[in-house]
mmCIF file of C-alpha atoms in Angstrom:
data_model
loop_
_atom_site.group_PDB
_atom_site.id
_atom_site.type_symbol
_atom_site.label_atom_id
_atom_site.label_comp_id
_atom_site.label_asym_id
_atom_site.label_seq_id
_atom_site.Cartn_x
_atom_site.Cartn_y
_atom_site.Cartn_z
ATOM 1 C CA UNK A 1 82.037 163.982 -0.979
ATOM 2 C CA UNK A 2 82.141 164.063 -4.553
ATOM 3 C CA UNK A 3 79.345 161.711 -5.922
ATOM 4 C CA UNK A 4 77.741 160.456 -9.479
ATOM 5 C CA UNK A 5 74.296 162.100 -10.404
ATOM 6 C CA UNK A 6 72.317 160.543 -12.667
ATOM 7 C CA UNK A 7 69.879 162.771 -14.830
ATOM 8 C CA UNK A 8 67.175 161.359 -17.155
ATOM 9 C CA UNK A 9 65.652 163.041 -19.613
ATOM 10 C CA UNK A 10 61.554 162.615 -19.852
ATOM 11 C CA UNK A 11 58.912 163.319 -22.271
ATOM 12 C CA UNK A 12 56.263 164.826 -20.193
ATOM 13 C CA UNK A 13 53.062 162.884 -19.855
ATOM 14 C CA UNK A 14 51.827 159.862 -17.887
ATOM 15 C CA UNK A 15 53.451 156.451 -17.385
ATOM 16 C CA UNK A 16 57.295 158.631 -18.433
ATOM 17 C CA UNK A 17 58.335 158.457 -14.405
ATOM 18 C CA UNK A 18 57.293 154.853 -13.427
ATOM 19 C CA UNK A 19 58.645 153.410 -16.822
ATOM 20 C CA UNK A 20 62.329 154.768 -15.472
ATOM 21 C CA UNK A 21 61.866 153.779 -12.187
ATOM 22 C CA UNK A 22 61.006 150.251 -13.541
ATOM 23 C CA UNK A 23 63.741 149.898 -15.807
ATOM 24 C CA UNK A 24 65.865 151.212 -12.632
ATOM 25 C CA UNK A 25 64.057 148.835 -10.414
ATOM 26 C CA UNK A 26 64.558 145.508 -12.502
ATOM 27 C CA UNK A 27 68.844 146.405 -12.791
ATOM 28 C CA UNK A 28 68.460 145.708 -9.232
ATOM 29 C CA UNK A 29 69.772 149.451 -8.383
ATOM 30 C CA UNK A 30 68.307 151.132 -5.321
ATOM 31 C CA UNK A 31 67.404 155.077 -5.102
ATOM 32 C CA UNK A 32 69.020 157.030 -2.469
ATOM 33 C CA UNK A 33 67.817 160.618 -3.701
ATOM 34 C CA UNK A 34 65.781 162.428 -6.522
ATOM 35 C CA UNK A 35 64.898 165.708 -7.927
ATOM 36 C CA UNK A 36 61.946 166.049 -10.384
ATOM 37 C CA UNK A 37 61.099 169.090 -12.317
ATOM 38 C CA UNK A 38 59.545 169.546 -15.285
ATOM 39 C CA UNK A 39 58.192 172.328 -18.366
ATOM 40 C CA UNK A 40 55.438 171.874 -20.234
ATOM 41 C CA UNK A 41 56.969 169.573 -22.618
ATOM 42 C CA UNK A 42 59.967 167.610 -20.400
ATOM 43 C CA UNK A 43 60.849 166.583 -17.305
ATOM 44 C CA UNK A 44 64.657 166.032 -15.889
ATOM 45 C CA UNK A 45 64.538 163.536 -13.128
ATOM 46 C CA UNK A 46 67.845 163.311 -11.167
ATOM 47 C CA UNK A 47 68.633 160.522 -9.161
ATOM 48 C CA UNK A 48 71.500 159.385 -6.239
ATOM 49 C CA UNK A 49 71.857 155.730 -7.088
ATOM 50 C CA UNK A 50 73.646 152.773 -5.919
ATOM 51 C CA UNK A 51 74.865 151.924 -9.366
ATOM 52 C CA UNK A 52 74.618 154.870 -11.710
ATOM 53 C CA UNK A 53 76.598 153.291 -14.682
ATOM 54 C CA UNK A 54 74.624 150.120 -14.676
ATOM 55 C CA UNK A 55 71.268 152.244 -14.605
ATOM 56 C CA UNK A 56 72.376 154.545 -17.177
ATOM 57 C CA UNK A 57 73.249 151.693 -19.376
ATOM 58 C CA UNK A 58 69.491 150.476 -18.776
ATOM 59 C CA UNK A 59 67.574 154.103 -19.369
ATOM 60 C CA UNK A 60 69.976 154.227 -22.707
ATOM 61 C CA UNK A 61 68.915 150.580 -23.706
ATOM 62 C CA UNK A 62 65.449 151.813 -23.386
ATOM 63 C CA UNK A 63 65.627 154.914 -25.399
ATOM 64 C CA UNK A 64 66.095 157.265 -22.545
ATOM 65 C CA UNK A 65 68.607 160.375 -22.606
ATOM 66 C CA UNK A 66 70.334 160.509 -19.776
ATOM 67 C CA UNK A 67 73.954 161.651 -18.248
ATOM 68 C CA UNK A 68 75.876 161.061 -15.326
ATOM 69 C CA UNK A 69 77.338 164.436 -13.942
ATOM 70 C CA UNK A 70 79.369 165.306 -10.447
ATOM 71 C CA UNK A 71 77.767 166.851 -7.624
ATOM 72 C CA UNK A 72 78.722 167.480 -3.932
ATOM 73 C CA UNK A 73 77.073 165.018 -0.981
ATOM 74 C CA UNK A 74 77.310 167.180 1.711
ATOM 75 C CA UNK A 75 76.354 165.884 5.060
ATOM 76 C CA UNK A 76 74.265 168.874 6.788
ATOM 77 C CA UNK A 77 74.265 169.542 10.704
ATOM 78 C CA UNK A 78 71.113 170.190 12.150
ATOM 79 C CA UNK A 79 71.448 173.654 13.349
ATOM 80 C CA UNK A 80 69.786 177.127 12.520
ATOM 81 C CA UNK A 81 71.628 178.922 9.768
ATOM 82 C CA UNK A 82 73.494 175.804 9.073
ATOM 83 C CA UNK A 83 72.780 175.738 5.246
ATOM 84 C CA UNK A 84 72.944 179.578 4.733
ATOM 85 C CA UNK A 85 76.155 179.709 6.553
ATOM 86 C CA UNK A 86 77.529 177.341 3.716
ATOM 87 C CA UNK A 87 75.816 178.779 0.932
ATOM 88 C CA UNK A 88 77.385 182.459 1.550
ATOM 89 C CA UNK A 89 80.793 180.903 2.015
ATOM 90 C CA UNK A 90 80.243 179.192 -1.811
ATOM 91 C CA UNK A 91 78.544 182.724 -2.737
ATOM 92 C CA UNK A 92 81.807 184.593 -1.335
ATOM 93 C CA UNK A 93 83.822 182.682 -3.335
ATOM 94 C CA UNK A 94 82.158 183.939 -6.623
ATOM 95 C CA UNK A 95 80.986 180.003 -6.867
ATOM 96 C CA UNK A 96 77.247 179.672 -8.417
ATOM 97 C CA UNK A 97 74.713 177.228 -6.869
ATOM 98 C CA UNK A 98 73.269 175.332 -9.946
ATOM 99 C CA UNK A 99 70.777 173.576 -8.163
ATOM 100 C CA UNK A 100 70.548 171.670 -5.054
ATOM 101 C CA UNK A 101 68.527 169.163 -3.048
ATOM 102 C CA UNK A 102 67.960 167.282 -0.173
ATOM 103 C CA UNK A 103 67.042 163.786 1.093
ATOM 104 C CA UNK A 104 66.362 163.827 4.956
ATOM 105 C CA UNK A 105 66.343 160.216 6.933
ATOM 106 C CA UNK A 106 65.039 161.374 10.243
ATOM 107 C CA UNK A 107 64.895 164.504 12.000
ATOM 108 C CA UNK A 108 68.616 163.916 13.102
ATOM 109 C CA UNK A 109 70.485 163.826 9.972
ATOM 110 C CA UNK A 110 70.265 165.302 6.541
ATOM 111 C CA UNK A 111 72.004 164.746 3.268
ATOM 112 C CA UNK A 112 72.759 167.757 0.710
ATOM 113 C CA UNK A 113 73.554 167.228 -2.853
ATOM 114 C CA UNK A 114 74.852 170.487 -4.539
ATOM 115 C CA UNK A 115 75.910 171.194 -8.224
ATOM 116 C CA UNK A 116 78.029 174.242 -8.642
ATOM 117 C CA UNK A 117 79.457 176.361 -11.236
ATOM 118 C CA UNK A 118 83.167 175.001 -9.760
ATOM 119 C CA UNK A 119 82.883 171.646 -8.018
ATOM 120 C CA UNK A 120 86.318 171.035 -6.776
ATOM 121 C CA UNK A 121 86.516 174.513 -5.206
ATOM 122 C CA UNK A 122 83.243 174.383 -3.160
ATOM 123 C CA UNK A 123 84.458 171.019 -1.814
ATOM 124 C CA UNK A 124 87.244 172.802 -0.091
ATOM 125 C CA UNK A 125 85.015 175.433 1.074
ATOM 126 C CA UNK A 126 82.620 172.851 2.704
ATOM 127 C CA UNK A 127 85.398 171.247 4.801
ATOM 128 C CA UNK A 128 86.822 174.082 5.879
ATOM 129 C CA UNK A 129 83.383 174.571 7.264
ATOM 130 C CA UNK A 130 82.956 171.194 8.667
#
């Protein structure tokens, strides 16, 4: 399913990470996934949100960079080979894998989100697969 990522742009050093989630926090929006990685001078947060427009409009109010891009939720089956089985079938395709991540409930279930160099066509390839 094609869902709204919301990527913030932070200066690295202390208090950068709980200001957004503050700011995030007092919109009332609830956080479903995140990413953090950083370089010496910057972190990139991304966050699955409940409302990623009105949180945007927050982080922007506050002086925050931040963009709302498209990636893939993919819903993951709890097998062996599972994920490599889907990541050849993008790889066949000549599709890139940007960057992906994962937010796991329980041992049971699993939730994927993918960014690739061709969104629309790895969707197909995923539910062909499912």
């Amino acid at each position: 399913m094609l869902i709204k990522q919301l990527s913030v742009f932070l200066e690295n050093k202390p208090g950068s990470l709980e200001e957004t989630l503050r700011i995030i926090k007092e919109k009332n929006v609830n956080i479903r996934a995140l990413s953090l990685a950083d370089t010496s001078e910057f972190g990139l947060l991304r966050l699955i949100v409940d409302k990623p427009e009105e949180a945007k409009d927050a982080l922007k109010a506050a002086g925050f960079t931040s963009i709302l891009n498209d990636v893939l939720e993919i819903s993951l089956q709890q097998r062996v080979g599972y994920l490599q089985e889907l990541v050849s079938a993008v790889s066949a395709a000549g599709i890139n894998v940007e960057y992906m991540y994962a937010a796991s409930s329980n041992t049971s279930s699993a939730t994927l989100m993918v960014k690739t160099s061709d969104i629309a066509k790895t969707a197909e390839i995923i539910e062909a697969l499912s």
